[in-house]
Tab-separated table of C-alpha atoms and ligand atoms in Angstrom:
chain	number	residue	atom	x	y	z
A	594	MET	CA	10.145	41.735	9.021
A	595	ALA	CA	6.366	41.284	9.216
A	596	ASP	CA	5.214	38.051	10.807
A	597	THR	CA	2.953	36.439	8.212
A	598	ASN	CA	2.884	32.912	9.630
A	599	LYS	CA	-0.651	31.530	9.400
A	600	ALA	CA	-2.362	28.279	10.275
A	601	THR	CA	-3.975	26.050	7.644
A	602	VAL	CA	-7.481	24.827	8.424
A	603	VAL	CA	-9.205	21.642	7.197
A	604	LEU	CA	-13.015	21.814	7.431
A	605	GLY	CA	-15.900	19.531	6.550
A	606	SER	CA	-18.058	21.256	3.947
A	607	GLN	CA	-21.180	19.046	4.012
A	608	TRP	CA	-22.655	16.911	6.831
A	609	GLY	CA	-19.406	15.268	7.922
A	610	ASP	CA	-17.429	12.151	7.005
A	611	GLU	CA	-16.048	13.796	3.886
A	612	GLY	CA	-12.587	12.383	4.587
A	613	LYS	CA	-11.096	15.167	6.724
A	614	GLY	CA	-8.907	12.731	8.661
A	615	LYS	CA	-7.179	11.502	5.530
A	616	LEU	CA	-6.317	15.033	4.364
A	617	ALA	CA	-5.249	16.128	7.860
A	618	ASP	CA	-2.904	13.140	7.998
A	619	LEU	CA	-1.408	14.023	4.598
A	620	LEU	CA	-0.915	17.667	5.548
A	621	ALA	CA	0.511	16.719	8.940
A	622	ALA	CA	3.594	15.408	7.136
A	623	ASP	CA	4.457	19.034	6.598
A	624	ALA	CA	3.152	20.478	9.888
A	625	ASP	CA	4.809	20.969	13.269
A	626	ILE	CA	1.506	21.016	15.139
A	627	CYS	CA	-1.969	19.602	14.481
A	628	ALA	CA	-4.775	21.009	16.633
A	629	ARG	CA	-8.422	20.130	17.176
A	630	CYS	CA	-10.619	23.128	17.974
A	631	GLN	CA	-14.123	21.771	18.591
A	632	GLY	CA	-16.320	18.709	18.978
A	633	GLY	CA	-15.428	15.695	21.053
A	634	ASN	CA	-15.428	11.948	20.642
A	635	ASN	CA	-18.557	12.138	18.486
A	636	ALA	CA	-16.180	12.602	15.552
A	637	GLY	CA	-14.776	9.682	13.608
A	638	HIS	CA	-11.777	10.368	11.391
A	639	THR	CA	-10.340	7.426	9.497
A	640	ILE	CA	-6.747	7.191	8.347
A	641	ILE	CA	-5.282	4.315	6.415
A	642	ALA	CA	-1.508	4.638	6.357
A	643	ASP	CA	0.985	1.917	5.428
A	644	GLY	CA	-1.794	-0.660	5.609
A	645	VAL	CA	-2.825	0.268	9.179
A	646	LYS	CA	-6.312	1.647	9.799
A	647	TYR	CA	-6.729	4.228	12.577
A	648	ALA	CA	-10.008	5.646	13.880
A	649	PHE	CA	-9.603	9.002	15.605
A	650	HIS	CA	-12.411	10.429	17.692
A	651	MET	CA	-11.182	13.261	19.877
A	652	LEU	CA	-7.454	13.148	19.243
A	653	PRO	CA	-5.933	15.034	16.307
A	654	SER	CA	-5.185	13.006	13.181
A	655	GLY	CA	-1.696	14.552	13.064
A	656	LEU	CA	-0.606	11.947	15.607
A	657	VAL	CA	0.007	9.373	12.874
A	658	ASN	CA	2.939	11.507	11.785
A	659	PRO	CA	5.674	10.869	14.398
A	660	SER	CA	7.154	14.352	14.222
A	661	CYS	CA	3.867	16.208	14.595
A	662	VAL	CA	2.791	17.584	17.974
A	663	SER	CA	-0.950	17.392	18.678
A	664	VAL	CA	-3.044	19.843	20.638
A	665	VAL	CA	-6.579	19.354	21.928
A	666	GLY	CA	-7.816	22.943	22.065
A	667	SER	CA	-10.139	24.587	24.568
A	668	GLY	CA	-13.150	24.369	22.244
A	669	VAL	CA	-13.015	20.562	22.408
A	670	VAL	CA	-15.133	18.776	24.989
A	671	LEU	CA	-13.110	16.068	26.639
A	672	HIS	CA	-14.329	12.708	27.923
A	673	LEU	CA	-11.316	11.534	29.881
A	674	PRO	CA	-12.040	7.774	29.884
A	675	GLY	CA	-12.550	8.078	26.116
A	676	PHE	CA	-9.338	10.099	25.764
A	677	PHE	CA	-7.214	7.427	27.441
A	678	GLY	CA	-9.097	4.621	25.685
A	679	GLU	CA	-8.353	6.178	22.303
A	680	LEU	CA	-4.735	6.796	23.235
A	681	GLU	CA	-4.294	3.167	24.270
A	682	GLU	CA	-5.799	1.965	21.000
A	683	LEU	CA	-3.421	4.149	19.012
A	684	GLU	CA	-0.449	2.985	21.054
A	685	GLU	CA	-1.466	-0.637	20.535
A	686	LYS	CA	-1.259	0.091	16.807
A	687	GLY	CA	2.309	1.238	17.269
A	688	LEU	CA	1.983	5.019	17.619
A	689	ASN	CA	4.195	6.583	20.240
A	690	CYS	CA	2.464	9.738	21.464
A	691	ASP	CA	4.811	10.417	24.395
A	692	GLY	CA	5.617	14.092	24.836
A	693	ARG	CA	3.747	15.203	21.730
A	694	LEU	CA	0.146	15.338	22.836
A	695	PHE	CA	-1.210	18.292	24.805
A	696	VAL	CA	-4.608	19.218	26.174
A	697	SER	CA	-5.857	22.717	26.941
A	698	ASP	CA	-6.513	23.491	30.603
A	699	ARG	CA	-9.673	25.261	29.431
A	700	CYS	CA	-11.365	22.209	27.845
A	701	HIS	CA	-14.756	21.376	29.289
A	702	LEU	CA	-15.108	17.849	30.620
A	703	VAL	CA	-17.713	15.405	29.340
A	704	PHE	CA	-18.879	13.071	32.100
A	705	ASP	CA	-20.771	9.815	31.748
A	706	LEU	CA	-23.556	11.932	33.262
A	707	HIS	CA	-23.666	14.016	30.072
A	708	GLN	CA	-23.820	10.850	27.988
A	709	ILE	CA	-26.728	9.518	30.052
A	710	VAL	CA	-28.528	12.845	29.633
A	711	ASP	CA	-27.804	12.790	25.871
A	712	GLY	CA	-29.690	9.470	25.666
A	713	LEU	CA	-32.561	10.671	27.881
A	714	LYS	CA	-32.946	13.828	25.810
A	715	GLU	CA	-33.096	11.812	22.588
A	716	VAL	CA	-35.794	9.571	24.064
A	717	GLU	CA	-37.708	12.651	25.191
A	718	LEU	CA	-37.596	14.069	21.640
A	719	GLY	CA	-39.103	10.852	20.288
A	720	ARG	CA	-39.749	11.025	16.542
A	721	GLY	CA	-38.054	14.426	16.390
A	722	SER	CA	-34.810	13.124	17.883
A	723	ILE	CA	-31.559	14.529	16.508
A	724	GLY	CA	-29.892	11.156	16.060
A	725	THR	CA	-26.895	12.131	18.175
A	726	THR	CA	-23.917	9.883	18.771
A	727	ARG	CA	-24.926	9.850	22.480
A	728	LYS	CA	-21.399	10.869	23.434
A	729	GLY	CA	-22.696	13.670	25.658
A	730	ILE	CA	-21.691	16.456	23.271
A	731	GLY	CA	-24.900	18.557	23.395
A	732	PRO	CA	-25.329	18.294	27.180
A	733	THR	CA	-21.681	19.292	27.757
A	734	TYR	CA	-21.844	22.361	25.520
A	735	SER	CA	-25.154	23.153	27.284
A	736	THR	CA	-23.537	23.116	30.710
A	737	LYS	CA	-20.657	25.158	29.285
A	738	ALA	CA	-23.057	27.822	27.975
A	739	SER	CA	-25.108	27.818	31.175
A	740	ARG	CA	-21.874	28.303	33.166
A	741	SER	CA	-22.258	25.164	35.209
A	742	GLY	CA	-19.602	23.214	33.302
A	743	ILE	CA	-16.378	21.805	34.698
A	744	ARG	CA	-13.061	22.435	32.998
A	745	VAL	CA	-9.742	20.597	33.047
A	746	HIS	CA	-8.102	23.096	35.441
A	747	HIS	CA	-10.833	22.364	38.022
A	748	LEU	CA	-9.362	18.862	38.358
A	749	TYR	CA	-6.345	20.370	40.064
A	750	HIS	CA	-8.404	22.077	42.774
A	751	PHE	CA	-10.310	18.987	43.673
A	752	ASP	CA	-12.463	20.606	46.386
A	753	GLU	CA	-13.823	22.992	43.790
A	754	PHE	CA	-14.171	20.138	41.304
A	755	GLU	CA	-16.155	18.079	43.818
A	756	LYS	CA	-18.457	20.974	44.689
A	757	ARG	CA	-19.188	21.733	41.051
A	758	PHE	CA	-19.604	18.066	40.201
A	759	ARG	CA	-22.134	17.364	42.990
A	760	SER	CA	-24.083	20.456	42.009
A	761	LEU	CA	-24.070	19.406	38.336
A	762	VAL	CA	-25.364	15.913	39.137
A	763	ALA	CA	-28.084	17.312	41.419
A	764	SER	CA	-29.260	19.719	38.728
A	765	ARG	CA	-29.472	16.930	36.131
A	766	HIS	CA	-31.492	14.804	38.575
A	767	ARG	CA	-33.856	17.728	39.113
A	768	ARG	CA	-34.314	17.999	35.354
A	769	TYR	CA	-34.342	14.321	34.336
A	770	GLY	CA	-35.541	12.583	37.511
A	771	ASP	CA	-34.000	9.440	38.846
A	772	PHE	CA	-31.272	7.637	36.894
A	773	GLU	CA	-28.437	5.460	38.007
A	774	TYR	CA	-25.196	7.360	38.569
A	775	ASP	CA	-22.680	6.560	41.297
A	776	VAL	CA	-21.336	9.951	42.337
A	777	GLU	CA	-18.819	8.684	44.916
A	778	LYS	CA	-17.356	6.172	42.497
A	779	GLU	CA	-17.130	8.805	39.783
A	780	LEU	CA	-15.364	11.249	42.100
A	781	GLN	CA	-12.783	8.604	42.949
A	782	ARG	CA	-12.328	7.790	39.268
A	783	TYR	CA	-11.726	11.475	38.485
A	784	ARG	CA	-9.155	11.824	41.291
A	785	GLU	CA	-7.167	9.151	39.473
A	786	LEU	CA	-7.843	10.470	35.975
A	787	ALA	CA	-6.676	13.950	37.039
A	788	GLU	CA	-3.225	12.597	37.919
A	789	ARG	CA	-3.053	10.580	34.733
A	790	LEU	CA	-3.916	13.660	32.690
A	791	ARG	CA	-1.495	16.048	34.419
A	792	PRO	CA	1.472	15.601	32.036
A	793	TYR	CA	-0.706	16.458	29.036
A	794	VAL	CA	-2.203	19.707	30.359
A	795	ILE	CA	-0.961	23.048	29.033
A	796	ASP	CA	-2.093	26.614	28.547
A	797	SER	CA	-2.687	26.085	24.841
A	798	VAL	CA	-3.300	29.785	24.179
A	799	GLU	CA	0.215	30.736	25.198
A	800	TYR	CA	1.648	27.603	23.562
A	801	LEU	CA	0.087	28.282	20.155
A	802	TYR	CA	0.864	31.993	20.382
A	803	ASN	CA	4.558	31.248	20.901
A	804	GLU	CA	4.719	28.497	18.310
A	805	LEU	CA	3.040	30.592	15.619
A	806	LYS	CA	5.393	33.448	16.458
A	807	ALA	CA	8.319	31.026	16.157
A	808	GLN	CA	7.095	30.331	12.582
A	809	LYS	CA	5.957	26.773	13.371
A	810	LYS	CA	3.500	25.299	10.876
A	811	VAL	CA	0.111	24.781	12.475
A	812	LEU	CA	-2.648	22.645	10.999
A	813	ILE	CA	-6.156	22.947	12.427
A	814	GLU	CA	-8.353	19.900	11.961
A	815	GLY	CA	-12.075	20.601	12.000
A	816	ALA	CA	-14.503	17.927	13.155
A	817	ASN	CA	-18.085	17.361	11.937
A	818	ALA	CA	-18.972	19.898	9.227
A	819	LEU	CA	-20.559	23.189	8.237
A	820	MET	CA	-24.095	21.816	7.867
A	821	LEU	CA	-23.828	20.539	11.462
A	822	ASP	CA	-22.680	23.926	12.804
A	823	ILE	CA	-24.663	25.212	15.780
A	824	ASP	CA	-25.311	28.554	14.023
A	825	PHE	CA	-25.194	27.826	10.301
A	826	GLY	CA	-26.228	24.174	10.092
A	827	THR	CA	-29.687	22.647	9.717
A	828	TYR	CA	-30.733	23.724	13.218
A	829	PRO	CA	-31.817	21.968	15.405
A	830	TYR	CA	-30.419	18.937	13.565
A	831	VAL	CA	-26.854	19.960	14.254
A	832	THR	CA	-24.065	19.244	16.673
A	833	SER	CA	-23.458	21.733	19.480
A	834	SER	CA	-20.130	23.253	18.501
A	835	SER	CA	-18.917	25.843	15.995
A	836	THR	CA	-17.818	23.673	13.125
A	837	ALA	CA	-17.441	26.679	10.800
A	838	ILE	CA	-14.240	28.668	10.296
A	839	GLY	CA	-14.993	30.851	13.335
A	840	GLY	CA	-14.620	27.773	15.536
A	841	ALA	CA	-10.953	27.515	14.556
A	842	SER	CA	-10.335	30.852	16.206
A	843	THR	CA	-12.717	30.615	19.183
A	844	GLY	CA	-11.805	26.999	19.864
A	845	LEU	CA	-8.077	27.629	20.019
A	846	GLY	CA	-7.780	31.229	21.124
A	847	ILE	CA	-5.892	32.306	18.032
A	848	PRO	CA	-6.773	35.520	16.189
A	849	PRO	CA	-8.426	35.344	12.743
A	850	SER	CA	-5.370	37.156	11.342
A	851	ARG	CA	-3.411	33.942	12.039
A	852	ILE	CA	-5.674	31.903	9.755
A	853	GLY	CA	-4.400	31.310	6.233
A	854	ASN	CA	-5.586	28.597	3.884
A	855	VAL	CA	-8.990	27.083	4.542
A	856	ILE	CA	-9.363	23.757	2.771
A	857	GLY	CA	-12.924	22.545	2.400
A	858	VAL	CA	-13.283	18.769	2.243
A	859	ALA	CA	-16.193	17.808	-0.012
A	860	LYS	CA	-17.317	14.302	-0.812
A	861	ALA	CA	-18.092	13.795	-4.525
A	862	TYR	CA	-21.650	12.904	-3.419
A	863	THR	CA	-23.403	13.648	-0.115
A	864	THR	CA	-23.947	11.699	3.099
A	865	ARG	CA	-25.548	12.464	6.402
A	866	VAL	CA	-25.866	10.386	9.558
A	867	GLY	CA	-28.606	11.093	12.089
A	868	GLY	CA	-31.869	12.975	11.642
A	869	GLY	CA	-32.667	16.191	9.804
A	870	PRO	CA	-33.188	17.466	6.279
A	871	PHE	CA	-31.166	16.166	3.360
A	872	PRO	CA	-32.625	17.532	0.101
A	873	SER	CA	-30.627	15.382	-2.350
A	874	GLU	CA	-31.040	12.148	-0.351
A	875	LEU	CA	-31.654	8.958	-2.362
A	876	THR	CA	-33.747	6.399	-0.548
A	877	ASP	CA	-33.730	4.023	-3.528
A	878	ASP	CA	-31.294	1.502	-5.028
A	879	VAL	CA	-28.981	4.281	-6.157
A	880	GLY	CA	-28.627	5.500	-2.556
A	881	GLN	CA	-27.960	1.931	-1.435
A	882	LYS	CA	-25.333	1.554	-4.143
A	883	LEU	CA	-23.548	4.708	-2.918
A	884	ARG	CA	-23.650	3.288	0.631
A	885	ASP	CA	-22.303	-0.095	-0.453
A	886	VAL	CA	-19.564	1.148	-2.763
A	887	GLY	CA	-18.598	4.026	-0.446
A	888	ALA	CA	-18.775	1.827	2.711
A	889	GLU	CA	-20.874	4.536	4.325
A	890	TYR	CA	-21.178	3.488	7.961
A	891	GLY	CA	-20.455	5.648	11.046
A	892	VAL	CA	-16.918	5.388	12.437
A	893	THR	CA	-18.108	6.049	15.979
A	894	THR	CA	-21.528	4.377	16.080
A	895	GLY	CA	-21.525	2.047	13.046
A	896	ARG	CA	-24.816	3.564	11.865
A	897	PRO	CA	-25.561	3.373	8.124
A	898	ARG	CA	-25.155	6.808	6.595
A	899	ARG	CA	-27.895	8.320	4.449
A	900	CYS	CA	-26.610	8.892	0.903
A	901	GLY	CA	-27.492	11.176	-1.993
A	902	TRP	CA	-26.102	13.154	-4.935
A	903	LEU	CA	-23.746	16.079	-4.599
A	904	ASP	CA	-25.608	19.231	-3.622
A	905	LEU	CA	-24.099	22.472	-4.907
A	906	VAL	CA	-26.631	24.559	-2.973
A	907	VAL	CA	-25.059	23.132	0.196
A	908	LEU	CA	-21.508	23.659	-1.045
A	909	ARG	CA	-22.142	27.232	-2.216
A	910	TYR	CA	-23.609	28.101	1.169
A	911	SER	CA	-20.775	26.310	2.946
A	912	ASN	CA	-18.252	28.339	0.942
A	913	MET	CA	-20.044	31.604	1.768
A	914	VAL	CA	-19.521	30.922	5.468
A	915	ASN	CA	-16.069	29.337	5.404
A	916	GLY	CA	-14.384	31.041	2.431
A	917	TYR	CA	-12.502	28.027	1.115
A	918	THR	CA	-9.170	28.784	-0.516
A	919	SER	CA	-9.283	25.320	-2.121
A	920	LEU	CA	-11.208	22.073	-2.002
A	921	ASN	CA	-10.361	18.436	-1.463
A	922	LEU	CA	-12.912	16.487	-3.486
A	923	THR	CA	-12.988	13.033	-1.919
A	924	LYS	CA	-14.315	9.596	-2.809
A	925	LEU	CA	-14.527	10.412	-6.502
A	926	ASP	CA	-13.700	6.724	-7.121
A	927	VAL	CA	-17.058	5.754	-5.596
A	928	LEU	CA	-18.762	7.296	-8.637
A	929	ASP	CA	-16.815	4.996	-11.028
A	930	VAL	CA	-19.749	2.590	-11.237
A	931	PHE	CA	-22.525	5.008	-12.203
A	932	ASP	CA	-23.651	5.481	-15.827
A	933	GLU	CA	-24.885	8.941	-15.054
A	934	ILE	CA	-24.340	11.259	-12.133
A	935	LYS	CA	-26.722	13.900	-10.922
A	936	VAL	CA	-25.818	17.142	-9.174
A	937	ALA	CA	-28.309	19.325	-7.300
A	938	VAL	CA	-27.922	22.902	-8.548
A	939	SER	CA	-30.899	24.753	-7.009
A	940	TYR	CA	-34.124	24.282	-5.071
A	941	THR	CA	-37.572	25.542	-5.962
A	942	ILE	CA	-39.464	26.746	-2.897
A	943	ASN	CA	-42.941	28.257	-3.182
A	944	GLY	CA	-42.444	28.672	-6.930
A	945	LYS	CA	-39.140	30.513	-6.489
A	946	ASN	CA	-35.709	29.358	-7.555
A	947	VAL	CA	-33.448	29.306	-4.488
A	948	THR	CA	-29.683	29.128	-4.832
A	949	SER	CA	-28.646	29.461	-1.170
A	950	PHE	CA	-29.560	27.165	1.700
A	951	PRO	CA	-32.776	28.232	3.518
A	952	ALA	CA	-32.847	28.711	7.300
A	953	ASP	CA	-36.382	27.454	7.786
A	954	LEU	CA	-36.659	23.679	7.724
A	955	ASP	CA	-40.385	23.862	6.972
A	956	ASP	CA	-39.569	25.781	3.770
A	957	LEU	CA	-36.915	23.229	2.994
A	958	GLU	CA	-39.399	20.402	3.391
A	959	THR	CA	-41.469	21.773	0.517
A	960	ALA	CA	-38.440	22.254	-1.739
A	961	THR	CA	-38.153	20.610	-5.139
A	962	VAL	CA	-34.532	19.853	-5.916
A	963	ASN	CA	-33.354	20.751	-9.427
A	964	TYR	CA	-30.621	18.526	-10.842
A	965	VAL	CA	-28.336	18.489	-13.815
A	966	THR	CA	-27.315	15.087	-15.131
A	967	LEU	CA	-23.728	14.491	-16.138
A	968	PRO	CA	-22.355	11.404	-17.893
A	969	GLY	CA	-20.441	8.882	-15.784
A	970	TRP	CA	-17.031	7.491	-16.777
A	971	ASN	CA	-17.469	3.797	-15.926
A	972	LYS	CA	-13.778	3.294	-15.332
A	973	ASP	CA	-11.635	2.486	-12.299
A	974	ILE	CA	-9.811	5.701	-11.317
A	975	SER	CA	-8.274	4.364	-8.108
A	976	LYS	CA	-4.805	4.059	-9.648
A	977	CYS	CA	-4.784	7.552	-11.133
A	978	ARG	CA	-2.313	9.911	-9.487
A	979	LYS	CA	-2.468	12.822	-11.927
A	980	PHE	CA	-5.463	14.869	-12.991
A	981	GLU	CA	-4.631	14.207	-16.658
A	982	GLU	CA	-4.924	10.450	-16.038
A	983	LEU	CA	-8.613	10.763	-15.107
A	984	PRO	CA	-11.159	9.917	-17.840
A	985	LYS	CA	-12.512	12.988	-19.646
A	986	ASN	CA	-16.013	12.750	-18.105
A	987	CYS	CA	-14.435	12.548	-14.681
A	988	GLN	CA	-12.292	15.631	-15.338
A	989	ASP	CA	-15.428	17.408	-16.560
A	990	TYR	CA	-17.248	16.501	-13.319
A	991	VAL	CA	-14.465	18.102	-11.287
A	992	ARG	CA	-14.350	21.186	-13.505
A	993	PHE	CA	-18.153	21.541	-13.308
A	994	ILE	CA	-17.982	21.745	-9.495
A	995	GLU	CA	-14.998	24.062	-9.544
A	996	LYS	CA	-16.660	26.442	-11.985
A	997	ASP	CA	-19.919	26.574	-10.063
A	998	LEU	CA	-18.244	27.314	-6.738
A	999	GLY	CA	-15.412	29.457	-8.013
A	1000	VAL	CA	-13.034	27.526	-5.742
A	1001	PRO	CA	-10.115	25.481	-7.089
A	1002	VAL	CA	-10.039	21.754	-6.444
A	1003	GLU	CA	-6.529	21.143	-5.103
A	1004	TRP	CA	-6.829	17.536	-3.984
A	1005	ILE	CA	-8.862	14.618	-5.329
A	1006	GLY	CA	-9.400	11.435	-3.330
A	1007	VAL	CA	-9.469	8.252	-5.410
A	1008	GLY	CA	-9.291	5.656	-2.624
A	1009	ALA	CA	-9.197	5.313	1.142
A	1010	SER	CA	-5.472	4.928	1.704
A	1011	ARG	CA	-3.064	7.797	2.272
A	1012	ASP	CA	-1.455	7.536	-1.168
A	1013	ALA	CA	-4.756	7.434	-3.108
A	1014	MET	CA	-4.805	11.168	-3.676
A	1015	ILE	CA	-4.272	13.427	-6.688
A	1016	LYS	CA	-2.676	16.811	-5.967
A	1017	ILE	CA	-3.367	19.518	-8.533
A	1018	ASP	CA	-0.708	22.247	-8.514
B	2487	LIG	P1	-23.838	14.886	18.434
B	2487	LIG	O1	-23.504	13.513	18.904
B	2487	LIG	O2	-24.606	15.692	19.440
B	2487	LIG	O3	-22.671	15.644	17.878
B	2487	LIG	O4	-24.886	14.644	17.214
B	2487	LIG	C1	-25.535	15.743	16.609
B	2487	LIG	C2	-25.604	15.583	15.105
B	2487	LIG	O5	-24.261	15.593	14.579
B	2487	LIG	C3	-24.045	14.430	13.824
B	2487	LIG	N1	-22.672	13.955	13.985
B	2487	LIG	C4	-21.980	13.391	13.004
B	2487	LIG	N2	-22.224	13.309	11.684
B	2487	LIG	C5	-21.311	12.637	10.946
B	2487	LIG	N3	-20.228	11.976	11.478
B	2487	LIG	C6	-19.970	12.064	12.799
B	2487	LIG	N4	-19.045	11.264	13.365
B	2487	LIG	C7	-19.177	9.781	13.268
B	2487	LIG	C8	-18.498	9.270	12.004
B	2487	LIG	C9	-20.654	9.439	13.365
B	2487	LIG	C10	-21.054	8.006	13.680
B	2487	LIG	O6	-17.432	9.780	11.695
B	2487	LIG	O7	-19.010	8.378	11.324
B	2487	LIG	O8	-20.241	7.131	13.905
B	2487	LIG	O9	-22.281	7.790	13.720
B	2487	LIG	C11	-20.839	12.819	13.614
B	2487	LIG	N5	-20.839	13.138	14.929
B	2487	LIG	C12	-21.974	13.839	15.147
B	2487	LIG	C13	-25.000	13.397	14.417
B	2487	LIG	O10	-25.237	12.319	13.543
B	2487	LIG	C14	-26.220	14.237	14.683
B	2487	LIG	O11	-26.920	14.420	13.483
B	2488	LIG	P1	-14.025	12.277	8.316
B	2488	LIG	O1	-14.918	12.211	9.501
B	2488	LIG	O2	-14.319	13.454	7.444
B	2488	LIG	O3	-12.569	12.172	8.632
B	2488	LIG	O4	-14.377	11.001	7.414
B	2488	LIG	P2	-14.634	9.494	7.921
B	2488	LIG	O5	-13.351	8.854	8.250
B	2488	LIG	O6	-15.724	9.466	8.926
B	2488	LIG	O7	-15.274	8.846	6.625
B	2488	LIG	C1	-14.623	8.873	5.390
B	2488	LIG	C2	-14.444	7.419	4.920
B	2488	LIG	O8	-14.076	7.414	3.559
B	2488	LIG	C3	-13.341	6.689	5.641
B	2488	LIG	O9	-13.694	5.324	5.712
B	2488	LIG	C4	-12.127	6.877	4.752
B	2488	LIG	O10	-11.167	5.830	4.880
B	2488	LIG	C5	-12.769	6.843	3.396
B	2488	LIG	N1	-12.132	7.689	2.376
B	2488	LIG	C6	-11.551	8.921	2.508
B	2488	LIG	N2	-11.192	9.399	1.306
B	2488	LIG	C7	-11.568	8.478	0.386
B	2488	LIG	C8	-11.501	8.424	-1.049
B	2488	LIG	O11	-11.043	9.338	-1.720
B	2488	LIG	N3	-12.016	7.285	-1.627
B	2488	LIG	C9	-12.562	6.262	-0.907
B	2488	LIG	N4	-13.053	5.229	-1.575
B	2488	LIG	N5	-12.629	6.292	0.424
B	2488	LIG	C10	-12.158	7.391	1.059
B	2489	LIG	MG1	-16.306	10.958	10.363
C-alpha cells in the first residue's frame, strides 16, 4: 500500500503573533510529534490551557499536550541557557517533559556573543535598525551561512568546539572591536551545558523519517511569519530564517512530498513588532484601540506591537508562497467593539493598481492603500462556538476574506484560551 502519511504545518501568514501557538496546541492533541523547524528564542507563542498561561520561545508548543513528543529541528538556532531556562519555567508550571523532548544534533548554537553582536549591529544601523529581539538570531544565521557556525554535535568533540569557538570570538572582535566577553568562563559553561543537553540530542532526520514511515502524526509549528521570511518578507526588515513553507522541509530534513495540510494563521487585523513597512498601519486612536483590546505586546520583549487593519494584499501574497489549504482566522473577537471595519484590498503605486506585495520598499513607501469598509457587529462573540452563532456581519466578514483569498477558513479564534475556537467542518 502506498505510504501517504504527511505532516501538517502551521504557519504565520502576516508579520507574526497571529496566534500560532494556540492552534499548534489544539492540533497537538491529535499529533504524536510536534516539531519546530526554524527561528529561535525570538519567537513568543502563547498558550492558555486550563487557566494556565505558557509562553514558548524556542520549544514546540506541542509540549503542553502530555502525550506529544517535541522535536527542535536542525533549522532552529539554539541558545542553550535559554533552552534550559524555558524548560525550567514550563516544568515549574507542571509540565513533565521527560523523555519527550529532542534536539537535532545539527542545530546551530546561539551564544551570548551572538546576542551582543545583535545589539551592536542594531546600534550601528541607527535609525534604520531592524528592531530585532536581540536574541542573536541574525548573527547566528550569519555565522551558519558563512560556515563559521558551531553546531550541537561539536559539543561532543570539545577540542573542535573550543577551536571553533575561539576563532568565532576573535572574528567578532575584529569586526566589532572591543566588547566584554569572558571566553574562558563561557567555555567552562558550555562544557557543563553539553553534558546537560546530551540526553536530548538525536539525529532528527532519521527520527522523523522513521516516525513518518511508521504513520505517526507529525505537526510542524512555524515561528515568526511569511512577511518576516528572509527571502519573501519585507527585506531587510525580516528575521533571518525561512519562515515560509520551504523552511518546514529544509529546517527538518523532510521531503516536500511528506508535507500535507498547510494551515495559515491570520489575525483578523494586522500587527507588526519592530521596524519596517506596514501599509495598513494605524497610528491613531483606532490603532491604539486595537492594541488595547487585543493586548498587543511582545511575548519575548514586551514591546508594544504596531496595529492596523487586515491587509488582503499581504494575505494574497502570503498564500501564493505558502499555498494554504485552510486558514485559522484569529482574534476576531477583538473587532467586536468597532462600528466599522476596514480591509486593505489593493495598493496604488505610481498610478497603478497593485494587487500583489511589491519587493521594493521604496515603491511601497509611495503606495496609497485602497480599503473597503465593512459594517461591524458590535456584539460579544467570545462565547460563540459555532459559525452559525456569529452575528451576520461577522459571518460576512469571514466570508469576504475567504472569497477574496479562495482559501477556506477552518478555524476562528474568539478568545485567548484553548477552548475559544470555532471549528468549521
Ligand atoms: P530577530 O530578533 O532578528 O528575529 O528580529 C527580526 C525581525 O523579526 C521580528 N520578530 C518578531 N515579530 C513578531 N513576534 C516575534 N516574537 C515575539 C512575540 C516578539 C517580541 O511573540 O511577541 O516579544 O517582541 C518576533 N521575533 C522576531 C522582529 O520584531 C524584527 O522585526
Ligand atoms: P504567536 O506568536 O503566533 O503564537 O502569537 P502570540 O502568542 O505572540 O500572540 C497572540 C496573542 O493573542 C496571545 O496573547 C494569545 O493568547 C492571544 N490570542 C490567540 N488567539 C486569540 C483569539 O482568537 N482571541 C484573542 N482575544 N486572543 C487570542
Ligand atoms: Mg508571537
